[in-house]
mmCIF file of C-alpha atoms and ligand atoms in Angstrom:
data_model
loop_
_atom_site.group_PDB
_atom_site.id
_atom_site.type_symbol
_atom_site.label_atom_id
_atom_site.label_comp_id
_atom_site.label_asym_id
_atom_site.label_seq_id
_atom_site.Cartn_x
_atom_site.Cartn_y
_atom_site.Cartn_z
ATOM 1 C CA UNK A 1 188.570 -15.586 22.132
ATOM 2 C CA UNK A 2 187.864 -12.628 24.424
ATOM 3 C CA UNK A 3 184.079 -11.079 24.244
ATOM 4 C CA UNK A 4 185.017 -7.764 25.346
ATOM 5 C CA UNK A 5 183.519 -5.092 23.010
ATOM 6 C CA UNK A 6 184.573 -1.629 23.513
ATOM 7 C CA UNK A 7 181.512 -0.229 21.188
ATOM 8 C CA UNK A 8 179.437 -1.381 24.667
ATOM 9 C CA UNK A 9 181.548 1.212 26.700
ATOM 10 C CA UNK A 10 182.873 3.713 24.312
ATOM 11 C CA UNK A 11 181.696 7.424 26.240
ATOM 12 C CA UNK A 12 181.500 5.950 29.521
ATOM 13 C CA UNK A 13 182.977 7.640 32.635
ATOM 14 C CA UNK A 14 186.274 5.373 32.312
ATOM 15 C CA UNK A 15 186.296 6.514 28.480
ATOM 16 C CA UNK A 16 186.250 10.218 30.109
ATOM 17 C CA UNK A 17 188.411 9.857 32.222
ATOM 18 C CA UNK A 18 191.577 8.096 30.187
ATOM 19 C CA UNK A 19 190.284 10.178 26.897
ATOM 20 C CA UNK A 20 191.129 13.285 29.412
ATOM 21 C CA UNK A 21 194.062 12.280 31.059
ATOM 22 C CA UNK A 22 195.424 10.772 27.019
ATOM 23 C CA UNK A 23 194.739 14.631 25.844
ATOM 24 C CA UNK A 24 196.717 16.697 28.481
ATOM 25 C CA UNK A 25 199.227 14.482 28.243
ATOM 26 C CA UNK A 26 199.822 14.555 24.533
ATOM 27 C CA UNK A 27 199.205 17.922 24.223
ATOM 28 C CA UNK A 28 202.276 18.697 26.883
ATOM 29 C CA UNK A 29 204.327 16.189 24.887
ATOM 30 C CA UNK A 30 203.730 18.506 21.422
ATOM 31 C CA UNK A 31 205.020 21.198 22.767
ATOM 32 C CA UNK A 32 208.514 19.848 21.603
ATOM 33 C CA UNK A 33 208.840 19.879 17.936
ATOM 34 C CA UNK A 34 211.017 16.822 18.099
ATOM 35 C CA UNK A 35 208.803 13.345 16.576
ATOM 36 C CA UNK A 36 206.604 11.205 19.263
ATOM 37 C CA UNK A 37 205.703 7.731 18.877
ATOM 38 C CA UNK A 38 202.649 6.887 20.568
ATOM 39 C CA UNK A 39 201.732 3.217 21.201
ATOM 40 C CA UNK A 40 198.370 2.079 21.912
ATOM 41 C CA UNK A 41 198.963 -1.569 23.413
ATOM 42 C CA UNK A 42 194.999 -2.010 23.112
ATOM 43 C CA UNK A 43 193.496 0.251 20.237
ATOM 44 C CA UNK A 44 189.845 -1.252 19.877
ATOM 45 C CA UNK A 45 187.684 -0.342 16.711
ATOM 46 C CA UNK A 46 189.203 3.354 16.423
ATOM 47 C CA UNK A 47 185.536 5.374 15.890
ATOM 48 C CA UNK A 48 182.109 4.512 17.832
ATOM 49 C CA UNK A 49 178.692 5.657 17.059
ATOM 50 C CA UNK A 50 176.994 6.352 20.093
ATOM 51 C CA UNK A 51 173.574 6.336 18.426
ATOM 52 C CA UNK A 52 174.394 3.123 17.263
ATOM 53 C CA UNK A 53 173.201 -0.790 18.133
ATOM 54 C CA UNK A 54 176.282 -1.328 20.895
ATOM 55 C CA UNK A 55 176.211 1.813 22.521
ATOM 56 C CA UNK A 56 172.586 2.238 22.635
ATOM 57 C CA UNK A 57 171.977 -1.284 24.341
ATOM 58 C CA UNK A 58 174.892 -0.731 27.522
ATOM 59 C CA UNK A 59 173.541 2.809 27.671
ATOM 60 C CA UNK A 60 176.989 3.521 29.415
ATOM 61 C CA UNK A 61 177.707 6.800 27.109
ATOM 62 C CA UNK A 62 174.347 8.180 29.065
ATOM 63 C CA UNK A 63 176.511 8.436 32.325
ATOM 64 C CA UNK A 64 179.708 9.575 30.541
ATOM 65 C CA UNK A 65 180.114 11.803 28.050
ATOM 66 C CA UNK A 66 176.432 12.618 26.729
ATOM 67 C CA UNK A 67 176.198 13.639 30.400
ATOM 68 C CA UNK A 68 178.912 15.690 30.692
ATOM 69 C CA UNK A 69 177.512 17.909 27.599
ATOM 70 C CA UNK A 70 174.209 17.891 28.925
ATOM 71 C CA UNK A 71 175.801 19.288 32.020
ATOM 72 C CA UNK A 72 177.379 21.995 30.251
ATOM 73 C CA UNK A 73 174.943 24.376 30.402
ATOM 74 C CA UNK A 74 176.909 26.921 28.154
ATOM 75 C CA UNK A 75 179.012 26.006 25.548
ATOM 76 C CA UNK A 76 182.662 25.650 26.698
ATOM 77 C CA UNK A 77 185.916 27.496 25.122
ATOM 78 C CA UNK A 78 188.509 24.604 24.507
ATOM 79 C CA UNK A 79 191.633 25.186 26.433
ATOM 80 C CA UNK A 80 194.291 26.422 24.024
ATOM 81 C CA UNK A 81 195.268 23.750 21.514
ATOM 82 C CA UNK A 82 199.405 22.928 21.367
ATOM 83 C CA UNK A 83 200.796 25.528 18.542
ATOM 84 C CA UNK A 84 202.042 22.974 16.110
ATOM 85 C CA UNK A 85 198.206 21.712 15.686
ATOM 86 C CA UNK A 86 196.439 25.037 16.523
ATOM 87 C CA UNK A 87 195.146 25.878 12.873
ATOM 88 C CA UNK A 88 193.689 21.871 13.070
ATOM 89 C CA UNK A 89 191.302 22.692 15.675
ATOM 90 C CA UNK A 90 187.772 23.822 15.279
ATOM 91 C CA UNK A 91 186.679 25.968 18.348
ATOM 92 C CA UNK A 92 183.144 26.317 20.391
ATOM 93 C CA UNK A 93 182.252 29.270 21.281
ATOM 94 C CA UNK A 94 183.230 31.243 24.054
ATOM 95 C CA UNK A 95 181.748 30.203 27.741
ATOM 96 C CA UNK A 96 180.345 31.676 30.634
ATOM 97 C CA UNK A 97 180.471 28.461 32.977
ATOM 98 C CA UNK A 98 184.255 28.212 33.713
ATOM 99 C CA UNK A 99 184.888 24.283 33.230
ATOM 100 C CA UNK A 100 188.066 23.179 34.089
ATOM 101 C CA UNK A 101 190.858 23.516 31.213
ATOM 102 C CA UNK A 102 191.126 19.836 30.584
ATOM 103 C CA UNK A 103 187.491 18.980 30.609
ATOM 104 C CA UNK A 104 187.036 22.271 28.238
ATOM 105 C CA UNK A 105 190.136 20.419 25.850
ATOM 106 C CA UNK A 106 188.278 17.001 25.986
ATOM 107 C CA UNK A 107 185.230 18.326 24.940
ATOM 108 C CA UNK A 108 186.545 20.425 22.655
ATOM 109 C CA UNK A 109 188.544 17.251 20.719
ATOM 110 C CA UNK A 110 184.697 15.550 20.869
ATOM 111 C CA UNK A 111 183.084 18.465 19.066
ATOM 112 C CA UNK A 112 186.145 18.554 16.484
ATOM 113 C CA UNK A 113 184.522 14.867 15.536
ATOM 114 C CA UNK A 114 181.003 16.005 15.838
ATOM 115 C CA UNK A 115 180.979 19.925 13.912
ATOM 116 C CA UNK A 116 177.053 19.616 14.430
ATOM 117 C CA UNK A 117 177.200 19.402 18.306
ATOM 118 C CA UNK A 118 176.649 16.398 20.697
ATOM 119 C CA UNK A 119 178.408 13.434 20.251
ATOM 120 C CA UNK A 120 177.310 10.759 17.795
ATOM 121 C CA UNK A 121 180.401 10.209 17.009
ATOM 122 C CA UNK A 122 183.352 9.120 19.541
ATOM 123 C CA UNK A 123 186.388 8.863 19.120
ATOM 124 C CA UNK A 124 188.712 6.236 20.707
ATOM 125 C CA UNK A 125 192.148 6.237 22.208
ATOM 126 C CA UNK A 126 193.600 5.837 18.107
ATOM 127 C CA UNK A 127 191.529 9.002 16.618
ATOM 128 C CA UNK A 128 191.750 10.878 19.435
ATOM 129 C CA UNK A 129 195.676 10.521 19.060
ATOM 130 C CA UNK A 130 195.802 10.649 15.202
ATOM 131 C CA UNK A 131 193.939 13.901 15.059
ATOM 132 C CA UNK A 132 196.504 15.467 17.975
ATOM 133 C CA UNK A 133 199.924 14.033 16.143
ATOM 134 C CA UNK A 134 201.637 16.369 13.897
ATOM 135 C CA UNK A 135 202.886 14.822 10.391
ATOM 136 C CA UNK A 136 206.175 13.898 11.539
ATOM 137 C CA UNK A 137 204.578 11.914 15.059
ATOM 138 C CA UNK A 138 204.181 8.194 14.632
ATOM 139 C CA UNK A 139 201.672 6.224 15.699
ATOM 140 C CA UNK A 140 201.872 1.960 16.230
ATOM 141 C CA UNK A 141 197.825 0.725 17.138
ATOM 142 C CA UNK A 142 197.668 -2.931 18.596
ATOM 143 C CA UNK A 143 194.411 -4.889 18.253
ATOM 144 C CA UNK A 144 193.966 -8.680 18.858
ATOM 145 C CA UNK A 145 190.198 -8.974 18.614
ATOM 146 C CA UNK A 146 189.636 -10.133 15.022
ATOM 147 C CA UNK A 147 186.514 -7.768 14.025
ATOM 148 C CA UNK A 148 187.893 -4.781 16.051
ATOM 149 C CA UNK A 149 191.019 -5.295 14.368
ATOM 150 C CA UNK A 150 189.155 -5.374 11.160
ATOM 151 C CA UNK A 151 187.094 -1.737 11.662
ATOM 152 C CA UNK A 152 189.754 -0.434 13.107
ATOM 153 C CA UNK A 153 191.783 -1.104 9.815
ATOM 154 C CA UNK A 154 188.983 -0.021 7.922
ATOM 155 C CA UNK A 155 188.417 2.905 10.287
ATOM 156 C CA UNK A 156 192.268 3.938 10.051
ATOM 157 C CA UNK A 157 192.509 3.141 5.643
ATOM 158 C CA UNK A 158 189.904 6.016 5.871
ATOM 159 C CA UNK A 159 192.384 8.826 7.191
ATOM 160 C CA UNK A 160 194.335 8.201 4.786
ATOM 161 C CA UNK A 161 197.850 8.357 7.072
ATOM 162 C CA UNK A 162 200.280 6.362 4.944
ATOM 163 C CA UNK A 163 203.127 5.304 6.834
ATOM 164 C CA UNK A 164 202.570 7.718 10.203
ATOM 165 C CA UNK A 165 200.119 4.874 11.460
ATOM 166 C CA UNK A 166 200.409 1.595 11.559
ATOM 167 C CA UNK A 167 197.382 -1.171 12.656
ATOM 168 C CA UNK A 168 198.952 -4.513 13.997
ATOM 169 C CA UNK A 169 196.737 -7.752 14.775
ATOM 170 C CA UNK A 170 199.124 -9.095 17.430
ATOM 171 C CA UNK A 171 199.263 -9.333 21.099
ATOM 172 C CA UNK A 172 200.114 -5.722 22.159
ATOM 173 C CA UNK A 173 201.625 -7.150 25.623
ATOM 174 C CA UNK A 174 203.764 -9.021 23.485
ATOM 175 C CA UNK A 175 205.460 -7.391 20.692
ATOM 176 C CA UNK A 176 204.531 -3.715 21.562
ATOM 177 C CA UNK A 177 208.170 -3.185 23.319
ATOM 178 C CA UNK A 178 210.274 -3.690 20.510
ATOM 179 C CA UNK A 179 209.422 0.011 18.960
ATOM 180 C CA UNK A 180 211.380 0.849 22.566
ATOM 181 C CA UNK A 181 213.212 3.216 22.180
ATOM 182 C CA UNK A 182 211.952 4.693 19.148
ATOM 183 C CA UNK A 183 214.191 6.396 17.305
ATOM 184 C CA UNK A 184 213.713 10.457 18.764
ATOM 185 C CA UNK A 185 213.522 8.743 21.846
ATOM 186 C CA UNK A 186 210.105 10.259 22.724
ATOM 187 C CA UNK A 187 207.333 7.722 23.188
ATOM 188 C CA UNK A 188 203.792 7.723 24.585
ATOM 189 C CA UNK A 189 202.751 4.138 25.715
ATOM 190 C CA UNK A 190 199.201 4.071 26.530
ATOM 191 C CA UNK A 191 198.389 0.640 28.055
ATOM 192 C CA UNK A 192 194.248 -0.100 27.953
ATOM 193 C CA UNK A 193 193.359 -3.706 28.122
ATOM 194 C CA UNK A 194 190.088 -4.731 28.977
ATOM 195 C CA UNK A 195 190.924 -6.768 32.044
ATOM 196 C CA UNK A 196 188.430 -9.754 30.907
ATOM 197 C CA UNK A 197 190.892 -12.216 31.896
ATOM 198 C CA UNK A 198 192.704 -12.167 35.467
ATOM 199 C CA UNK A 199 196.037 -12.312 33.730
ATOM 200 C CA UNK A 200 196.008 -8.894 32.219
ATOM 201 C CA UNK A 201 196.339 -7.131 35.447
ATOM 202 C CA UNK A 202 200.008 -9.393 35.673
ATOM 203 C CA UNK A 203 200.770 -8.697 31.857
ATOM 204 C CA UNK A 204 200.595 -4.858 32.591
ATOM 205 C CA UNK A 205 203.076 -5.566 35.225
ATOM 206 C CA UNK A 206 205.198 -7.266 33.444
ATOM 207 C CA UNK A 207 205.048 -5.059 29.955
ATOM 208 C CA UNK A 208 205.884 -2.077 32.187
ATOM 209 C CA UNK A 209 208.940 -3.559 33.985
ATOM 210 C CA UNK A 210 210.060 -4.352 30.125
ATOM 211 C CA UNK A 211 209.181 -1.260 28.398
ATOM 212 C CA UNK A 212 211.276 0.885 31.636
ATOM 213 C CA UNK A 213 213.806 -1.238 31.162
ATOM 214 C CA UNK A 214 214.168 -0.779 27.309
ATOM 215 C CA UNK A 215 213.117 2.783 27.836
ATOM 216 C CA UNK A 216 213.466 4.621 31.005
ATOM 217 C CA UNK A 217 212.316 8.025 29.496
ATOM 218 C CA UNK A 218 209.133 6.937 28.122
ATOM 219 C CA UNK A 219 205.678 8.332 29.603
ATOM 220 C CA UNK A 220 203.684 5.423 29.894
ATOM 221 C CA UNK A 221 199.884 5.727 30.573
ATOM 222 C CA UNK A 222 198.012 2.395 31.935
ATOM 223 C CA UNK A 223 193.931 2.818 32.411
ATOM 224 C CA UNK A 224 192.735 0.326 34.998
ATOM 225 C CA UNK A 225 189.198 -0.770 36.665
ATOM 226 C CA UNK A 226 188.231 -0.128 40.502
ATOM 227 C CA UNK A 227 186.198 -2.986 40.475
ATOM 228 C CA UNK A 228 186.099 -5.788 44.149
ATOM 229 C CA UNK A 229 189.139 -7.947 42.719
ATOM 230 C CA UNK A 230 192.446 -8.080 44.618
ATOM 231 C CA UNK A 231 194.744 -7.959 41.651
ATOM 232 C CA UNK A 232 192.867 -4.651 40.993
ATOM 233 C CA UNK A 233 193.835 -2.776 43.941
ATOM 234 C CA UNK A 234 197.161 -4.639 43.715
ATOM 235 C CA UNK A 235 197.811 -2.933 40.424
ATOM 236 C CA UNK A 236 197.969 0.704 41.346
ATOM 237 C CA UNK A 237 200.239 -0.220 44.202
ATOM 238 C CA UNK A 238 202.648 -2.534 42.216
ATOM 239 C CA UNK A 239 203.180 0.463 39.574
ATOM 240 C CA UNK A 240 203.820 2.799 42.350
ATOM 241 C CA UNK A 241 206.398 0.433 43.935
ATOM 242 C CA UNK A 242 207.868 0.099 40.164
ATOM 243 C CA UNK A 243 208.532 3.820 39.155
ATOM 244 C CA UNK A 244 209.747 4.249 42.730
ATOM 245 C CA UNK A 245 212.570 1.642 42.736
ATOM 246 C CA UNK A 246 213.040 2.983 38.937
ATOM 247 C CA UNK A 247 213.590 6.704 40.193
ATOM 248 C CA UNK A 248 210.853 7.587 37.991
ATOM 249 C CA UNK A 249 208.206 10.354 38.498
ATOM 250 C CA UNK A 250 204.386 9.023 38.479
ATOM 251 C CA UNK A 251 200.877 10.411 38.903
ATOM 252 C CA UNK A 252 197.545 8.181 40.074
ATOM 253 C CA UNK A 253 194.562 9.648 39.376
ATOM 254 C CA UNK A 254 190.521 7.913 40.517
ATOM 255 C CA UNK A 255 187.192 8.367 39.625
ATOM 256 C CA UNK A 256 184.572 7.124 41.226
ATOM 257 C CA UNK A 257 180.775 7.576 39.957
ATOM 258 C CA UNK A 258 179.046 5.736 42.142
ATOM 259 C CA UNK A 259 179.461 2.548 44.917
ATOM 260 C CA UNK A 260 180.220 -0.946 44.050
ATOM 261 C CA UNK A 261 177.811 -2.103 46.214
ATOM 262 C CA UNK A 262 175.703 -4.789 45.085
ATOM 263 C CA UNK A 263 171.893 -4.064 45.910
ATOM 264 C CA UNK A 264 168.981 -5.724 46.321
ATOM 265 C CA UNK A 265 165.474 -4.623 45.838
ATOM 266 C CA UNK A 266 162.181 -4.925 46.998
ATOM 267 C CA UNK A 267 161.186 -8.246 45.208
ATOM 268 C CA UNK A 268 164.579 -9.687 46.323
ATOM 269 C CA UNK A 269 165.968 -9.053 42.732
ATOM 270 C CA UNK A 270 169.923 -8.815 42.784
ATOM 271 C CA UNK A 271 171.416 -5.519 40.884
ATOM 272 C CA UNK A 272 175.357 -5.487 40.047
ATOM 273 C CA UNK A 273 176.701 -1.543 40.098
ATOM 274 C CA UNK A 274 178.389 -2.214 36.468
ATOM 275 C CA UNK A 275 181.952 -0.080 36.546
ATOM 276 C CA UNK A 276 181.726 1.788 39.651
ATOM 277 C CA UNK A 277 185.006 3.549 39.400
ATOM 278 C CA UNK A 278 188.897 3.648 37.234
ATOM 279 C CA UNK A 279 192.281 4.803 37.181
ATOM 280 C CA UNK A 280 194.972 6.183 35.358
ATOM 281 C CA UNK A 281 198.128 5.814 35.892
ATOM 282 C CA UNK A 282 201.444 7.519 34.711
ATOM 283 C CA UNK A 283 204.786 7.058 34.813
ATOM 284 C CA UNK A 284 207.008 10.086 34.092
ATOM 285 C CA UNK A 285 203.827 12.090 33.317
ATOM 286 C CA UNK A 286 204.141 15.403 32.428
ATOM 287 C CA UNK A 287 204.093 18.133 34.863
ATOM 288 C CA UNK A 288 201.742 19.948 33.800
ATOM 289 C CA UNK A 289 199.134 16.810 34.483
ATOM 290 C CA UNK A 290 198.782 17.141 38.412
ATOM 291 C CA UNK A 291 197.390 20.770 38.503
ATOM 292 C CA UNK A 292 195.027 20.305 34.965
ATOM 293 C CA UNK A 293 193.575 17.450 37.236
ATOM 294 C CA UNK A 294 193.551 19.006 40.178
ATOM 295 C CA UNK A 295 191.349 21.825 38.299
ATOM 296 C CA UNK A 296 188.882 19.332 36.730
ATOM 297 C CA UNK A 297 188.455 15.601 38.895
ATOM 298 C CA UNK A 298 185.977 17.805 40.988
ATOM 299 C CA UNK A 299 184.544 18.641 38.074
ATOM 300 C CA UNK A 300 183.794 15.305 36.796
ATOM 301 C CA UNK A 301 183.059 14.088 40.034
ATOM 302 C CA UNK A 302 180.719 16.502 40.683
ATOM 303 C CA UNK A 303 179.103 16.185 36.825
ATOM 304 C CA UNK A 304 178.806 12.370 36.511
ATOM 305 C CA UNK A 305 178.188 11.035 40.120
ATOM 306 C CA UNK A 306 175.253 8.218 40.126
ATOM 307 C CA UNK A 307 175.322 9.040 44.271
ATOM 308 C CA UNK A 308 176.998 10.079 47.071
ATOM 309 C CA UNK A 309 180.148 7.542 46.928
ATOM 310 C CA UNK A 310 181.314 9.449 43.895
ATOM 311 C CA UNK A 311 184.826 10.909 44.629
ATOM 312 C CA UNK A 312 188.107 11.168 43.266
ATOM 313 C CA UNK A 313 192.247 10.906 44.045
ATOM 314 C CA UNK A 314 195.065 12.663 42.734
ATOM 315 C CA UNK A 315 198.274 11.819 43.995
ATOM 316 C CA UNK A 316 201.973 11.351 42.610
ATOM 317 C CA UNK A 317 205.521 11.048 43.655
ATOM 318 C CA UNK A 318 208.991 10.725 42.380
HETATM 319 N N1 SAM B 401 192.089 2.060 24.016
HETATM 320 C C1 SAM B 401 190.760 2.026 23.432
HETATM 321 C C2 SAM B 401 190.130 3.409 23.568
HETATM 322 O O1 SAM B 401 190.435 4.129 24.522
HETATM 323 O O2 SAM B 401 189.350 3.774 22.691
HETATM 324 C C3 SAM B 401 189.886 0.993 24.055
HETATM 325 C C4 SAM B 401 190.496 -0.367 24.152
HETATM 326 S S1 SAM B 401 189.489 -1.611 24.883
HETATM 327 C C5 SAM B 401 189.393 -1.141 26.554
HETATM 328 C C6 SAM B 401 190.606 -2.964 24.947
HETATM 329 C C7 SAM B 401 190.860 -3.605 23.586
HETATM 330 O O3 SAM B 401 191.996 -4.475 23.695
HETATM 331 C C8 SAM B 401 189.720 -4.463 23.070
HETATM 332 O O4 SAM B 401 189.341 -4.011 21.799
HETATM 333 C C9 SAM B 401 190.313 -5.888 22.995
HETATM 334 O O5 SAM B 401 189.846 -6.627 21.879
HETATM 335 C C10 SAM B 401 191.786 -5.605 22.846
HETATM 336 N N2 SAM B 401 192.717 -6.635 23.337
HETATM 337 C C11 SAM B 401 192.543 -7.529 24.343
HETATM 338 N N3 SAM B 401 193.694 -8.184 24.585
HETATM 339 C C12 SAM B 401 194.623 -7.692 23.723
HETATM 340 C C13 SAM B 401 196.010 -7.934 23.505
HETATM 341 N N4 SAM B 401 196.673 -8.830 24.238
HETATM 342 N N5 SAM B 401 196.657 -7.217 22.563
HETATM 343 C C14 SAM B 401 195.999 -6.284 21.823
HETATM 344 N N6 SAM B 401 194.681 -6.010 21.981
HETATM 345 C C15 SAM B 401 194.005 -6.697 22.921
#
C-alpha cells in the first residue's frame, strides 16, 4: 500500500500553487448558473491542521502558505467572489499592498477556514471545492488510501452535504470516467496523484486520453512534480501533444522555489532539495486563467523562493 501522506505536505508551495490555479478556475466555471460536477481523482483526508503532528514534522507549510501570510504585510482584499456564492464569503479587510487577484482569492478562501487569522486550518482540494459549489454543483471525491479515505469520510459526514458529495474508496484512475459526461455536461476533473509510484505519471496519460474521449468539453486540471525523473518532464509534453491533436485549448503553468540540486556540506553530509518545483496543467481552461496568472506567478515566485533558481512559466495554446 502506498505511504504517501498528504497531512506531510498540505500548505506547501505545490499545495499553493494547484489550491490557486483549482480557485480561479472554479470560480470562472460559476459564473454559469447551469450545475458543475467536479471530480477529484485523488481527494486525500479533506481538512489538515497545520499545527498538528504531520505538518509540524515536514515543516513544508513553513515555505508555502504560512509564508505567503507572513509575507503579506497588510491584510489583503479577496478578489471578488463569483455572485452565486458572494453572501458565503467572509472578507479581510481592505489592503494597501496590491497582491495579485488570485493570490488575494486564495488567501481569502484560507481565512474563510480560519475566521481568527493564520492558517491552522487547511483546506484540501475537497473543502476548498465544497465551500465554492453552489447547492445544485456536484461533487464525486476519490480516495484509495484506507485512513485518508476514512477522515476524509469523517471529514466530509461533518458538512453535512447529503447527496451533492459523494466519498468513493476506489481507484480514481479507474472508475473516475464513468461520471463522463455528467449530466449538464459541465465537469471539473482535477487529477492530483501523488506520483509515489512511476506508473502514475502513465495512468494520468491514459485517464486523460479516456476522459477527452468520453468528454471533449470537460476542463481537466492535472497537478504534477518538477522533480529529476524523465517521465516527469515527459508528462507536461505528452498533455500538450494530447489537447493539440484533440483541438483543445490548454494552459501550463511552473513554479519553482528553489534548485533541485543535491548539495553537499562541509562534513561531506549529503542534503536532497525535497520538492523543488510543480505544475499545473489544463486542458480547456478557462480564459480568464492566463492573465490571473500572469498577475500573480511573480508574485509567488518572488514570495516563496528558497534562492535564486526560483522562477516560473506560463504558457498555453490551442
Ligand atoms: N488533491 C488533494 C489536495 O489538493 O488536497 C491532495 C491529494 S494527494 C497529493 C494524493 C492522494 O491520492 C493521496 O491521499 C493518496 O492516498 C491518494 N491516491 C493514490 N493513488 C490513488 C488512486 N489510484 N485513486 C485514488 N486515490 C489515490
Amino acid at each position: 500500500m502506498f505511504s504517501y501522506r498528504h497531512a506531510f505536505h498540505a500548505g506547501n508551495h505545490a499545495d499553493v500553487l494547484k489550491h490557486t490555479v483549482l480557485i480561479a478556475t472554479l470560480d470562472h466555471l460559476l459564473e454559469k448558473e447551469a450545475a458543475l460536477t467536479v471530480i477529484d481523482t485523488h481527494a486525500g483526508a479533506g481538512l489538515y491542521r497545520l499545527d498538528g503532528d504531520y505538518a509540524g514534522t515536514s515543516g513544508e507549510a513553513a515555505e508555502g502558505i504560512l509564508r505567503l501570510l507572513s509575507d503579506k504585510k497588510e491584510p489583503a482584499a479577496p478578489a471578488p467572489a463569483p455572485a452565486a456564492k458572494t453572501a458565503a464569503k467572509k472578507s479581510a479587510p481592505a489592503a494597501e499592498v496590491p497582491l495579485a487577484d488570485a493570490i488575494a482569492r486564495y488567501l481569502g478562501v484560507i481565512s474563510d477556514f480560519n475566521p481568527k487569522g493564520g492558517a491552522r486550518v487547511y483546506p484540501g482540494s475537497p473543502f476548498i471545492v465544497q465551500h465554492l459549489l453552489r447547492d445544485h454543483d456536484k461533487l464525486k471525491l476519490f480516495e484509495l488510501h484506507p485512513t485518508d479515505a476514512r477522515t476524509l469520510d469523517a471529514n466530509i459526514a461533518q458538512l453535512e452535504a447529503g447527496r451533492q458529495i459523494a466519498v468513493l474508496r476506489d481507484d480514481g484512475f479507474g472508475s473516475a470516467t464513468k461520471f463522463l459526461p455528467p449530466p449538464s455536461r459541465r465537469a471539473l476533473v482535477l487529477m492530483d496523484p501523488s506520483y509515489e509510484i512511476k506508473s502514475d505519471y502513465g495512468r494520468v496519460l491514459d485517464f486523460a486520453a479516456e476522459a477527452l474521449k468520453r468528454f471533449a468539453t470537460g476542463t481537466y486540471a492535472i497537478w504534477y512534480p518538477i522533480i529529476p525523473r524523465p517521465e516527469a518532464h515527459d508528462l507536461p509534453r505528452r498533455l500538450k501533444t494530447m489537447a493539440t491533436k484533440a483541438g483543445k485549448p490548454w494552459l501550463h503553468a511552473t513554479l519553482t522555489v528553489k534548485s533541485s540540486k543535491i548539495t553537499t556540506d562541509a562534513s561531506g553530509e549529503t542534503h536532497r532539495p525535497g520538492l523543488p518545483a510543480s505544475g499545473m496543467f489544463l486542458i480547456n481552461p478557462p480564459y480568464t486563467l492566463k492573465p490571473l496568472l500572469a498577475a500573480a506567478l511573480p508574485q509567488l515566485v518572488e514570495r516563496l523562493a528558497q534562492d535564486r533558481h526560483a522562477t516560473f512559466s506560463l504558457d498555453s495554446g490551442g
